[in-house]
Coordinates of C-alpha atoms and ligand atoms in Angstrom, one line a residue:
Chain A
M1 CA -28.9 6.5 -13.4
S2 CA -27.2 5.5 -10.0
N3 CA -30.4 5.1 -8.7
Q4 CA -31.4 2.5 -11.6
T5 CA -28.1 0.5 -11.0
R6 CA -28.8 0.7 -7.4
V7 CA -32.4 -1.1 -8.0
C8 CA -31.2 -3.5 -10.3
S9 CA -28.2 -4.8 -8.8
N10 CA -29.6 -5.3 -5.4
N11 CA -31.7 -8.3 -6.8
D12 CA -29.1 -9.7 -8.6
F13 CA -27.0 -9.1 -5.9
F14 CA -28.7 -11.4 -3.7
Q15 CA -28.6 -14.1 -5.9
L16 CA -25.2 -13.8 -6.7
L17 CA -24.2 -14.0 -2.9
E18 CA -26.2 -17.6 -3.0
R19 CA -23.9 -18.6 -5.8
V20 CA -20.8 -17.6 -4.1
K21 CA -21.3 -19.3 -1.2
R22 CA -21.3 -22.8 -3.6
K23 CA -17.9 -21.7 -4.8
D24 CA -19.3 -20.2 -8.1
Q25 CA -16.1 -17.9 -9.4
I26 CA -18.4 -16.2 -12.1
A27 CA -20.7 -15.2 -9.3
L28 CA -17.9 -13.9 -7.4
A29 CA -16.4 -12.0 -10.1
R30 CA -20.0 -10.3 -11.2
A31 CA -20.4 -9.6 -7.3
I32 CA -16.9 -7.8 -7.2
T33 CA -17.9 -5.7 -10.0
L34 CA -21.2 -4.8 -8.5
L35 CA -19.4 -3.8 -5.2
E36 CA -16.8 -1.8 -6.8
N37 CA -19.5 -0.1 -8.9
E38 CA -21.5 0.6 -5.5
P39 CA -19.6 -0.4 -2.1
E40 CA -22.6 -0.1 -0.2
N41 CA -23.8 -3.2 -1.6
A42 CA -21.4 -4.6 1.2
L43 CA -24.1 -4.0 3.5
S44 CA -26.3 -6.6 2.2
I45 CA -23.7 -9.0 2.6
E46 CA -23.4 -8.2 6.4
E47 CA -27.1 -8.1 6.7
L48 CA -27.7 -11.9 4.8
Y49 CA -24.5 -13.4 5.7
A50 CA -22.9 -12.1 9.0
S51 CA -22.6 -15.3 10.5
E52 CA -21.0 -16.9 7.7
V53 CA -18.7 -14.2 7.1
N54 CA -17.6 -13.8 10.6
S55 CA -17.0 -17.5 11.3
T56 CA -14.9 -18.2 8.8
S57 CA -11.3 -18.3 9.5
S58 CA -9.8 -16.6 6.3
Y59 CA -6.3 -15.1 7.4
I60 CA -5.8 -11.7 5.6
V61 CA -2.2 -11.0 4.5
G62 CA -1.3 -7.8 3.3
F63 CA 1.5 -7.0 0.7
T64 CA 2.6 -3.2 0.2
G65 CA 6.0 -1.3 -0.5
S66 CA 7.0 1.1 -3.2
P67 CA 6.3 1.0 -6.9
G68 CA 8.2 -2.2 -8.2
A69 CA 9.6 -3.7 -5.1
G70 CA 8.4 -7.0 -6.3
K71 CA 5.3 -7.3 -4.3
S72 CA 3.5 -8.8 -7.0
T73 CA 6.0 -11.3 -8.1
L74 CA 6.8 -12.2 -4.0
V75 CA 2.9 -12.7 -3.9
D76 CA 2.8 -15.2 -6.8
S77 CA 5.8 -17.2 -5.0
Y78 CA 4.0 -16.9 -1.5
V79 CA 0.9 -18.2 -3.2
S80 CA 2.7 -21.3 -4.8
M81 CA 4.0 -22.1 -1.1
L82 CA 0.5 -21.8 0.5
R83 CA -0.9 -24.4 -2.4
K84 CA 1.3 -26.9 -1.6
T85 CA -0.8 -27.1 1.8
G86 CA -3.8 -27.5 -0.2
A87 CA -5.0 -23.8 0.8
Q88 CA -7.6 -22.2 -1.3
V89 CA -6.2 -18.6 -2.0
G90 CA -8.0 -15.4 -2.9
I91 CA -5.9 -12.4 -4.2
I92 CA -7.0 -8.6 -4.7
A93 CA -4.6 -6.7 -6.5
V94 CA -4.7 -2.9 -6.5
D95 CA -3.1 -0.5 -8.8
P96 CA -3.5 2.9 -9.3
S97 CA -6.5 4.7 -11.5
S98 CA -5.5 7.8 -13.2
P99 CA -6.7 10.8 -11.6
F100 CA -7.2 12.5 -14.8
T101 CA -9.4 9.9 -16.8
G102 CA -10.1 7.3 -14.5
G103 CA -8.5 4.7 -16.3
A104 CA -6.0 2.1 -15.3
L105 CA -3.6 -0.3 -16.5
L106 CA -3.8 -3.2 -14.0
G107 CA -0.3 -5.1 -14.4
D108 CA -0.1 -7.0 -11.0
R109 CA -1.8 -10.1 -12.8
I110 CA 0.9 -10.5 -15.2
R111 CA 3.4 -11.6 -12.5
M112 CA 1.0 -14.6 -11.6
K113 CA 0.6 -16.1 -14.5
R114 CA 1.4 -19.7 -13.1
H115 CA -2.1 -19.9 -11.0
F116 CA -4.1 -18.8 -13.8
T117 CA -5.8 -22.1 -14.5
D118 CA -5.5 -23.1 -10.6
D119 CA -9.3 -23.3 -9.5
G120 CA -7.8 -22.9 -5.9
V121 CA -6.6 -19.3 -6.9
F122 CA -8.5 -16.3 -7.8
I123 CA -6.9 -13.2 -8.5
R124 CA -9.0 -10.0 -9.1
S125 CA -7.2 -6.7 -10.2
M126 CA -8.9 -3.4 -8.9
G127 CA -8.3 0.4 -9.8
S128 CA -7.6 2.7 -6.5
R129 CA -10.5 4.7 -8.3
G130 CA -9.7 7.7 -6.5
C131 CA -9.1 6.4 -3.2
V132 CA -5.6 7.7 -1.8
G133 CA -4.8 5.2 0.9
G134 CA -3.5 2.8 -1.1
L135 CA -6.3 0.3 -1.9
N136 CA -10.1 0.7 -2.8
D137 CA -13.1 1.8 -1.0
A138 CA -14.7 -1.9 -2.2
I139 CA -12.0 -3.6 -0.8
F140 CA -13.8 -4.3 2.7
G141 CA -16.6 -5.6 1.1
V142 CA -14.3 -7.7 -1.5
I143 CA -13.2 -9.1 1.6
M144 CA -16.6 -10.2 2.7
L145 CA -17.0 -11.9 -0.4
Y146 CA -13.9 -13.8 -0.1
K147 CA -14.6 -14.8 3.4
L148 CA -18.2 -15.9 2.0
Y149 CA -16.7 -18.1 -0.5
G150 CA -14.4 -19.3 1.7
F151 CA -10.6 -18.9 0.5
D152 CA -8.1 -19.7 3.8
Y153 CA -6.0 -17.1 2.7
I154 CA -6.9 -13.7 1.1
I155 CA -4.0 -11.7 0.1
V156 CA -4.2 -7.9 -0.7
E157 CA -1.6 -6.1 -2.8
T158 CA -1.6 -2.4 -2.5
V159 CA -0.7 -0.1 -5.1
G160 CA 3.1 0.9 -5.4
A161 CA 2.9 3.1 -1.9
G162 CA 5.1 5.7 -1.1
Q163 CA 5.2 6.7 2.7
S164 CA 1.5 7.7 3.5
E165 CA -0.6 5.0 1.9
I166 CA -1.2 3.2 4.8
D167 CA -4.8 2.1 4.9
I168 CA -3.7 -1.8 4.4
V169 CA -2.8 -1.7 8.2
Y170 CA -7.1 -1.4 8.3
V171 CA -7.4 -4.5 6.3
A172 CA -4.9 -7.2 7.1
D173 CA -4.2 -9.4 10.0
T174 CA -0.3 -9.6 8.9
V175 CA 0.8 -6.6 7.1
V176 CA 4.2 -7.4 4.8
L177 CA 6.4 -4.3 3.9
V178 CA 8.3 -5.1 0.7
L179 CA 11.3 -3.2 0.6
S180 CA 14.2 -3.6 -2.2
P181 CA 17.7 -1.9 -2.4
G182 CA 18.3 1.7 -3.7
G183 CA 15.0 2.9 -2.3
G184 CA 16.7 5.4 -0.1
D185 CA 19.2 5.5 3.1
E186 CA 18.4 5.0 6.7
I187 CA 16.6 8.5 6.9
Q188 CA 13.6 7.1 4.8
L189 CA 13.7 4.2 7.2
M190 CA 13.2 6.4 9.8
K191 CA 10.1 8.2 8.7
A192 CA 6.5 8.2 10.1
G193 CA 4.0 6.3 7.9
I194 CA 4.3 3.2 6.3
M195 CA 7.6 2.0 8.4
E196 CA 5.5 2.1 11.2
I197 CA 2.7 -0.6 10.1
A198 CA 5.0 -3.3 9.3
D199 CA 4.6 -6.8 11.0
I200 CA 7.2 -8.1 8.9
F201 CA 9.7 -6.5 6.5
V202 CA 11.2 -7.9 3.7
I203 CA 13.8 -7.2 1.6
N204 CA 13.3 -8.4 -1.6
K205 CA 15.8 -8.2 -4.7
A206 CA 18.7 -9.8 -2.1
D207 CA 20.2 -10.6 -5.4
M208 CA 20.9 -7.1 -6.2
D209 CA 23.9 -4.7 -4.6
G210 CA 22.8 -2.7 -1.7
S211 CA 20.5 -5.4 0.0
D212 CA 23.0 -6.3 2.7
L213 CA 23.4 -2.6 3.5
L214 CA 19.3 -1.9 3.5
K215 CA 19.4 -4.8 6.1
V216 CA 22.0 -3.3 8.2
N217 CA 20.1 -0.4 8.3
L218 CA 17.0 -1.5 8.6
E219 CA 18.1 -3.6 11.8
A220 CA 19.7 -0.3 13.4
V221 CA 16.5 1.4 13.3
L222 CA 14.4 -1.3 14.4
K223 CA 16.6 -1.9 17.5
F224 CA 14.9 0.3 19.6
S225 CA 11.2 -0.7 18.8
E226 CA 9.3 -2.1 21.5
Q227 CA 8.2 -5.0 19.6
E228 CA 10.4 -7.6 17.8
K229 CA 9.9 -7.8 14.3
S230 CA 11.2 -9.9 11.7
I231 CA 13.3 -9.1 8.5
V232 CA 13.3 -11.6 5.7
L233 CA 15.4 -11.5 2.8
T234 CA 13.9 -12.8 -0.6
V235 CA 14.6 -13.3 -4.1
A236 CA 11.0 -13.3 -5.2
T237 CA 11.8 -14.1 -9.1
S238 CA 13.7 -17.3 -7.9
G239 CA 11.4 -18.0 -4.6
K240 CA 14.8 -17.9 -2.5
G241 CA 13.5 -16.8 1.3
V242 CA 10.0 -17.2 0.6
A243 CA 9.9 -20.2 2.6
E244 CA 11.1 -18.1 5.4
L245 CA 8.4 -15.4 4.7
A246 CA 5.7 -18.2 5.0
E247 CA 7.0 -19.5 8.5
K248 CA 7.2 -15.8 9.8
I249 CA 3.5 -15.2 8.7
E250 CA 2.3 -18.2 10.4
S251 CA 4.2 -17.5 13.3
H252 CA 2.9 -14.0 13.7
K253 CA -0.5 -15.2 12.9
F254 CA 0.0 -17.8 15.9
F255 CA 1.0 -14.6 18.0
L256 CA -2.0 -13.2 17.1
K257 CA -4.4 -15.6 17.7
D258 CA -2.8 -16.5 20.9
S259 CA -2.5 -12.6 22.5
G260 CA -6.2 -11.9 21.2
E261 CA -4.9 -9.3 19.2
I262 CA -6.6 -10.9 16.1
E263 CA -9.9 -9.9 17.8
A264 CA -9.0 -6.0 17.8
R265 CA -7.5 -6.4 14.0
R266 CA -11.1 -7.5 13.2
L267 CA -13.0 -4.9 14.9
R268 CA -10.4 -1.9 13.8
R269 CA -11.4 -3.5 10.0
L270 CA -15.1 -3.1 11.0
R271 CA -14.8 0.4 12.3
K272 CA -12.7 1.5 9.1
H273 CA -15.3 0.2 6.7
A274 CA -18.0 1.5 8.7
E275 CA -16.2 4.9 8.5
T276 CA -15.7 4.7 4.5
I277 CA -19.4 3.8 4.1
I278 CA -20.2 7.1 6.5
T279 CA -17.7 9.4 4.5
R280 CA -19.1 8.2 1.3
R281 CA -22.9 8.9 2.0
V282 CA -21.6 12.3 3.4
R283 CA -19.7 13.0 -0.1
T284 CA -22.9 11.8 -1.6
L285 CA -25.3 14.0 0.3
L286 CA -22.6 17.2 -0.5
D287 CA -22.7 16.0 -4.3
D288 CA -26.7 16.1 -4.5
E289 CA -26.8 19.6 -2.9
K290 CA -27.0 21.8 -5.5
D291 CA -27.2 24.7 -3.7
L292 CA -24.1 23.9 -1.3
N293 CA -22.2 23.1 -4.7
G294 CA -22.9 26.6 -5.9
K295 CA -21.9 28.0 -2.3
V296 CA -18.7 26.0 -2.3
S297 CA -17.7 26.9 -5.7
E298 CA -18.4 30.8 -5.2
F299 CA -16.1 30.0 -1.5
V300 CA -13.3 28.8 -3.8
E301 CA -13.6 31.4 -6.2
R302 CA -13.2 34.4 -3.7
I303 CA -10.3 32.5 -2.2
V304 CA -8.7 32.3 -5.5
S305 CA -9.2 35.6 -6.9
K306 CA -7.7 36.9 -3.3
L307 CA -4.9 34.6 -3.6
C308 CA -4.3 36.0 -7.2
A309 CA -5.0 39.4 -6.3
S310 CA -1.8 39.7 -4.4
Chain B
M1 CA -14.8 8.6 -10.2
E2 CA -17.6 7.0 -9.3
G3 CA -20.2 4.1 -11.1
K4 CA -19.8 1.6 -13.9
K5 CA -15.9 1.2 -15.6
I6 CA -15.3 -0.6 -19.1
R7 CA -12.9 -3.1 -18.0
V8 CA -10.8 -4.8 -20.8
L9 CA -8.5 -7.9 -20.9
I10 CA -5.6 -7.6 -23.5
A11 CA -3.8 -10.8 -24.2
K12 CA -1.3 -12.0 -26.2
P13 CA -2.0 -15.7 -27.2
G14 CA 0.6 -17.6 -29.2
L15 CA 4.5 -18.3 -28.7
D16 CA 5.9 -15.1 -30.6
G17 CA 7.2 -11.9 -29.0
H18 CA 5.0 -9.3 -30.9
D19 CA 3.5 -7.5 -27.9
R20 CA 4.1 -3.9 -29.1
G21 CA 0.6 -3.6 -30.5
A22 CA -0.9 -5.0 -27.6
K23 CA 0.7 -2.6 -25.6
V24 CA -0.1 0.5 -27.2
V25 CA -3.6 -0.7 -27.5
A26 CA -3.9 -1.2 -23.5
R27 CA -2.2 2.2 -22.9
G28 CA -4.8 3.7 -25.6
L29 CA -7.7 2.1 -24.0
R30 CA -6.2 3.2 -20.3
D31 CA -6.2 6.9 -21.6
A32 CA -9.5 6.3 -22.8
G33 CA -10.9 6.0 -19.0
M34 CA -10.9 2.0 -19.4
E35 CA -9.6 -0.3 -16.7
V36 CA -7.3 -2.4 -18.6
I37 CA -6.2 -6.0 -17.4
Y38 CA -3.0 -7.1 -19.0
T39 CA -1.7 -10.5 -19.1
G40 CA 1.0 -10.0 -21.6
L41 CA 3.1 -12.8 -24.0
R42 CA 2.3 -16.2 -24.0
Q43 CA -1.2 -16.8 -22.9
T44 CA -3.2 -20.2 -23.6
P45 CA -7.0 -19.7 -24.5
E46 CA -7.5 -21.5 -21.2
E47 CA -5.5 -18.5 -19.3
I48 CA -7.2 -16.1 -21.2
V49 CA -10.6 -17.3 -20.5
K50 CA -9.7 -18.1 -16.7
S51 CA -8.4 -14.6 -16.5
A52 CA -11.4 -13.1 -18.1
I53 CA -14.0 -15.0 -15.6
Q54 CA -12.3 -13.6 -12.6
E55 CA -11.7 -10.2 -13.6
D56 CA -15.3 -10.2 -15.1
V57 CA -14.3 -8.0 -18.1
D58 CA -16.8 -6.4 -20.5
I59 CA -14.7 -7.4 -23.5
I60 CA -11.7 -9.5 -24.6
G61 CA -8.9 -8.0 -26.9
L62 CA -6.7 -10.4 -28.2
S63 CA -3.6 -9.2 -30.3
I64 CA -2.0 -11.9 -32.9
L65 CA 0.4 -11.3 -35.2
S66 CA 1.7 -15.0 -35.5
G67 CA -0.9 -16.3 -38.0
A68 CA -2.5 -18.2 -35.5
H69 CA -5.6 -16.2 -35.0
M70 CA -7.9 -19.0 -36.6
S71 CA -7.2 -21.9 -34.0
V72 CA -6.7 -19.4 -31.3
C73 CA -10.0 -17.7 -31.5
K74 CA -11.8 -21.5 -32.2
K75 CA -10.2 -22.4 -29.0
V76 CA -11.2 -19.1 -27.0
L77 CA -14.9 -19.4 -28.1
E78 CA -15.1 -22.9 -27.4
L79 CA -13.9 -22.3 -23.8
M80 CA -16.6 -19.3 -23.3
D81 CA -19.4 -21.6 -24.3
K82 CA -17.7 -24.5 -22.1
Y83 CA -17.4 -22.0 -18.9
N84 CA -20.7 -20.2 -20.1
F85 CA -19.2 -17.1 -19.9
H86 CA -19.8 -14.8 -22.8
V87 CA -18.5 -11.4 -23.6
P88 CA -17.6 -9.7 -26.9
I89 CA -14.2 -10.8 -28.2
F90 CA -11.8 -7.8 -30.0
V91 CA -8.8 -9.2 -32.4
G92 CA -6.2 -7.4 -33.6
G93 CA -2.7 -7.3 -35.4
I94 CA -2.1 -9.1 -38.7
I95 CA -5.2 -10.7 -40.2
P96 CA -5.8 -11.5 -43.7
P97 CA -9.1 -10.0 -44.9
D98 CA -10.7 -13.4 -46.0
D99 CA -9.9 -14.8 -42.5
A100 CA -11.3 -11.7 -40.8
E101 CA -14.6 -12.4 -42.3
E102 CA -14.4 -16.0 -41.2
L103 CA -13.5 -14.9 -37.5
M104 CA -16.7 -12.3 -37.6
R105 CA -19.0 -15.3 -38.9
M106 CA -17.6 -17.7 -35.9
G107 CA -18.6 -14.9 -33.6
I108 CA -15.8 -12.5 -33.2
K109 CA -17.0 -9.0 -32.7
A110 CA -14.3 -6.7 -34.6
V111 CA -10.8 -7.2 -36.4
F112 CA -8.5 -4.2 -36.7
G113 CA -4.8 -4.5 -38.5
P114 CA -2.1 -2.2 -38.5
G115 CA -2.3 1.2 -38.4
T116 CA -5.7 1.6 -36.8
P117 CA -6.1 4.8 -34.4
I118 CA -7.0 4.0 -31.1
A119 CA -10.1 6.5 -31.4
E120 CA -11.6 3.9 -33.9
I121 CA -11.1 1.0 -31.1
V122 CA -12.8 2.9 -28.7
K123 CA -15.6 4.1 -30.7
K124 CA -16.1 0.5 -31.7
I125 CA -16.3 -0.7 -27.6
E126 CA -18.7 1.9 -27.0
E127 CA -21.1 1.0 -29.6
V128 CA -20.9 -2.8 -28.9
L129 CA -21.6 -2.4 -25.0
G130 CA -23.8 0.4 -26.0
V131 CA -21.9 3.0 -23.4
K132 CA -20.4 6.1 -23.5
T133 CA -17.0 6.4 -21.8
N134 CA -16.9 9.5 -19.4
T135 CA -14.3 11.2 -21.4
Ligands
B12_1 C1 8.0 -5.0 -35.1 C2 8.0 -6.1 -35.7 C3 8.9 -7.4 -35.2 C4 9.5 -7.3 -33.8 C5 8.6 -7.4 -32.7 C6 8.8 -6.2 -31.1 C7 7.6 -6.3 -30.1 N1 8.2 -6.6 -29.2 O1 6.7 -6.4 -30.6 C8 10.4 -8.4 -33.8 C9 11.9 -7.8 -34.4 C10 10.8 -9.0 -32.7 C11 9.9 -9.3 -34.6 C12 10.1 -10.7 -34.7 C13 10.0 -11.4 -35.6 N2 8.8 -11.1 -36.9 CO1 8.0 -9.6 -36.9 N3 7.2 -7.9 -37.3 C14 7.1 -6.9 -37.0 C15 6.6 -5.6 -37.7 C16 7.4 -5.0 -38.2 C17 5.5 -4.5 -36.8 C18 4.9 -5.0 -35.9 C19 4.4 -4.1 -35.0 O2 5.3 -4.1 -33.6 N4 3.7 -2.9 -35.2 C20 3.4 -1.9 -34.4 C21 1.8 -2.1 -33.7 C22 2.1 -1.0 -33.0 O3 1.0 -2.6 -34.5 P1 0.1 -3.9 -34.5 O4 0.8 -4.8 -34.0 O5 -0.4 -4.1 -36.0 O6 -1.1 -3.3 -33.6 C23 -2.2 -2.3 -34.2 C24 -3.3 -3.0 -35.2 O7 -2.9 -4.3 -35.4 C25 -4.4 -3.3 -33.9 N5 -3.7 -4.3 -33.0 C26 -3.0 -5.0 -32.6 N6 -3.2 -5.9 -31.2 C27 -4.7 -5.7 -31.1 C28 -5.4 -6.2 -30.1 C29 -6.7 -5.7 -30.1 C30 -7.6 -6.1 -28.4 C31 -7.4 -4.5 -30.9 C32 -8.4 -3.9 -30.3 C33 -6.2 -4.1 -31.8 C34 -5.2 -4.3 -31.7 O8 -4.2 -2.0 -33.3 C35 -2.8 -1.7 -33.4 C36 -2.8 0.0 -33.2 O9 -3.0 0.1 -34.5 C37 5.4 -6.6 -38.4 C38 5.1 -6.3 -39.7 C39 3.9 -5.3 -39.4 N7 4.0 -4.4 -40.4 O10 2.8 -5.5 -38.8 C40 6.3 -7.8 -38.5 C41 5.7 -9.1 -38.6 C42 4.5 -9.3 -37.7 N8 6.7 -10.2 -38.0 C43 6.3 -11.5 -38.8 C44 7.8 -12.2 -38.4 C45 7.4 -13.4 -39.2 C46 8.5 -12.1 -37.6 C47 9.5 -13.6 -37.1 C48 9.0 -14.7 -37.2 C49 10.9 -13.0 -37.9 C50 11.8 -14.3 -37.9 N9 11.8 -15.1 -39.2 O11 12.6 -14.4 -37.4 C51 10.1 -13.0 -35.8 C52 9.4 -13.6 -34.6 C53 10.6 -13.6 -33.3 C54 9.2 -14.0 -32.3 N10 9.7 -15.0 -31.5 O12 8.5 -13.5 -31.6 C55 5.6 -11.4 -39.9 C56 4.3 -12.3 -39.6 C57 3.8 -12.8 -40.5 C58 2.6 -13.6 -40.4 N11 1.7 -13.5 -39.6 O13 2.5 -14.6 -41.0 C59 5.4 -10.1 -40.2 C60 3.7 -9.7 -40.2 C61 6.4 -9.7 -41.2 C62 6.2 -9.9 -42.4 N12 5.3 -9.2 -43.0 O14 6.5 -11.0 -42.8 N13 8.8 -8.9 -35.7
GTP2 N1 16.6 -8.9 -9.8 C1 15.2 -9.4 -9.1 N2 14.3 -8.5 -9.5 C2 13.1 -8.9 -9.1 C3 12.8 -9.6 -7.7 N3 11.5 -9.6 -7.5 C4 10.9 -8.9 -8.6 N4 11.8 -8.5 -9.4 C5 11.3 -7.6 -10.5 O1 11.2 -6.5 -10.4 C6 10.1 -5.7 -11.3 C7 8.6 -5.3 -10.8 O2 8.2 -6.4 -9.9 P1 6.8 -6.6 -9.5 O3 6.6 -7.7 -8.8 O4 5.9 -6.3 -10.7 O5 6.7 -5.2 -8.6 P2 5.3 -4.5 -7.9 O6 6.1 -4.3 -6.3 O7 4.3 -5.3 -7.6 O8 5.4 -3.3 -8.4 P3 4.0 -2.4 -8.3 O9 2.7 -3.3 -8.5 O10 4.0 -1.8 -9.9 O11 4.2 -1.7 -7.6 C8 9.8 -7.2 -12.6 O12 10.5 -6.9 -13.3 C9 10.1 -8.1 -11.6 O13 10.8 -9.3 -12.6 C10 13.8 -9.8 -7.3 O14 13.9 -10.6 -6.3 N5 15.1 -10.2 -7.6
MG3 MG1 2.4 -5.1 -8.3

């Protein structure tokens, strides 16, 4: 089954890529599906279109933060801002897949209604499909596709992230961490993980009680970090503060380009991509190894019986 | 976790607020292991078809309780021709039997009324797509 899909998808895939280059959205959407089902297809994009993909100047902005903080609503507002400049925008919005059924309710798109009929905005929802870092293994490939298509901005929204879903840092040029009042006190802001990966902090829902306190606490925590980081207050639902956020993203972009850091981030992304491909390969190899599977379950059984005996 | 997943767009065209059925079906299909893109209330045919294209769904599901099913479905089918994007369409809600027959003639794949068990919808999706979900 998996062999068969791989063979037939390859031919289709090459043809789709040519159409993606000509800005055909149906082809782009199909190609993403093939990547989701078989992330290794990304290797053929690299093989065939390395120069196109690497020469485009698509800028990647990541939005992460806890469930319901307002990421999608903020993306919606920010995209409206970008569209005023004429920039073309590709969005990838990831929501969690059920670890039990594999099913998913992908509901980020619902916040982005005003862009549905704008051909300058392409929105794709993805399930996390068993990946624990807040994204999906196919994400790197989808970004290559978006670059091939030629989006000026690529926006990635992670699943509602807790503390350790930090894969966005390997994907985005600028990471925006969206906080909202009620998400805990100063101690949460001091914990390791997601707080460490933000380039820009957004306190969204600034119309709600507690946002000023959150800002004071956040400033206190950030005061001693070596690099100065911006905090922006927004009300995503009304668009308040979003122009300032867009400005901050632009200055971070300028800073990355100016300092050469952007190249370091690109390499970090490629390295992580390679790593996910290798990890998947190893996993497939292990899965295919019938005898090994038997040995592993035997081992697991042994441990379980030992633990339960006492 | 690997391989093909059935992707479904659930949309609620029209100006009325009857979204309970759409939500019940969206959740039910999620629990059946599908990826459901829920676009919510008040979707125009243009928005529905463009969303379906970008999400590359295998099926479009429309929930219509307002009585506007004939004109909505006609428009959606026209737009699918216009953009040359064709996937099966399922319709649910309050659809009189005669209209249901007419819709099927127009090219709608299946019509479901109040009280339809989710299992029946899942079975029909699998039948139309010729696949079996992994649960
Ligand atoms: C609950 C309800 C409401 C609630 C809606 C709450 C909500 N958020 O959904 C409220 C009180 C708001 C409401 C308001 C109105 N309602 Co009302 N409402 C109903 C009622 C009693 C039940 C609908 C319902 O939720 N059923 C439960 C769900 C789970 O069932 P379902 O939607 O049918 O879905 C099932 C199937 O149809 C199918 N299905 C549905 N969608 C889809 C999609 C896909 C893809 C698939 C595969 C299957 C599928 O699967 C589901 C599971 O089995 C119906 C009568 C009825 N018996 O259906 C009237 C009804 C739909 N309402 C009606 C009317 C007229 C109104 C009002 C205009 C009344 C008024 N004069 O003010 C207003 C409209 C206000 C507005 N702006 O929208 C009429 C519509 C008449 C028509 N079509 O010609 C009905 C039929 C009542 C009647 N007999 O007159 N309503
Ligand atoms: N009061 C207020 N509500 C907001 C604001 N921004 C978003 N919301 C609401 O918060 C809820 C969640 O918004 P989303 O944009 O879906 O949040 P999210 O972070 O994308 O959620 P997940 O993707 O599920 O993690 C919605 O009901 C929004 O309308 C804001 O600035 N103020
Ligand atoms: Mg969201």
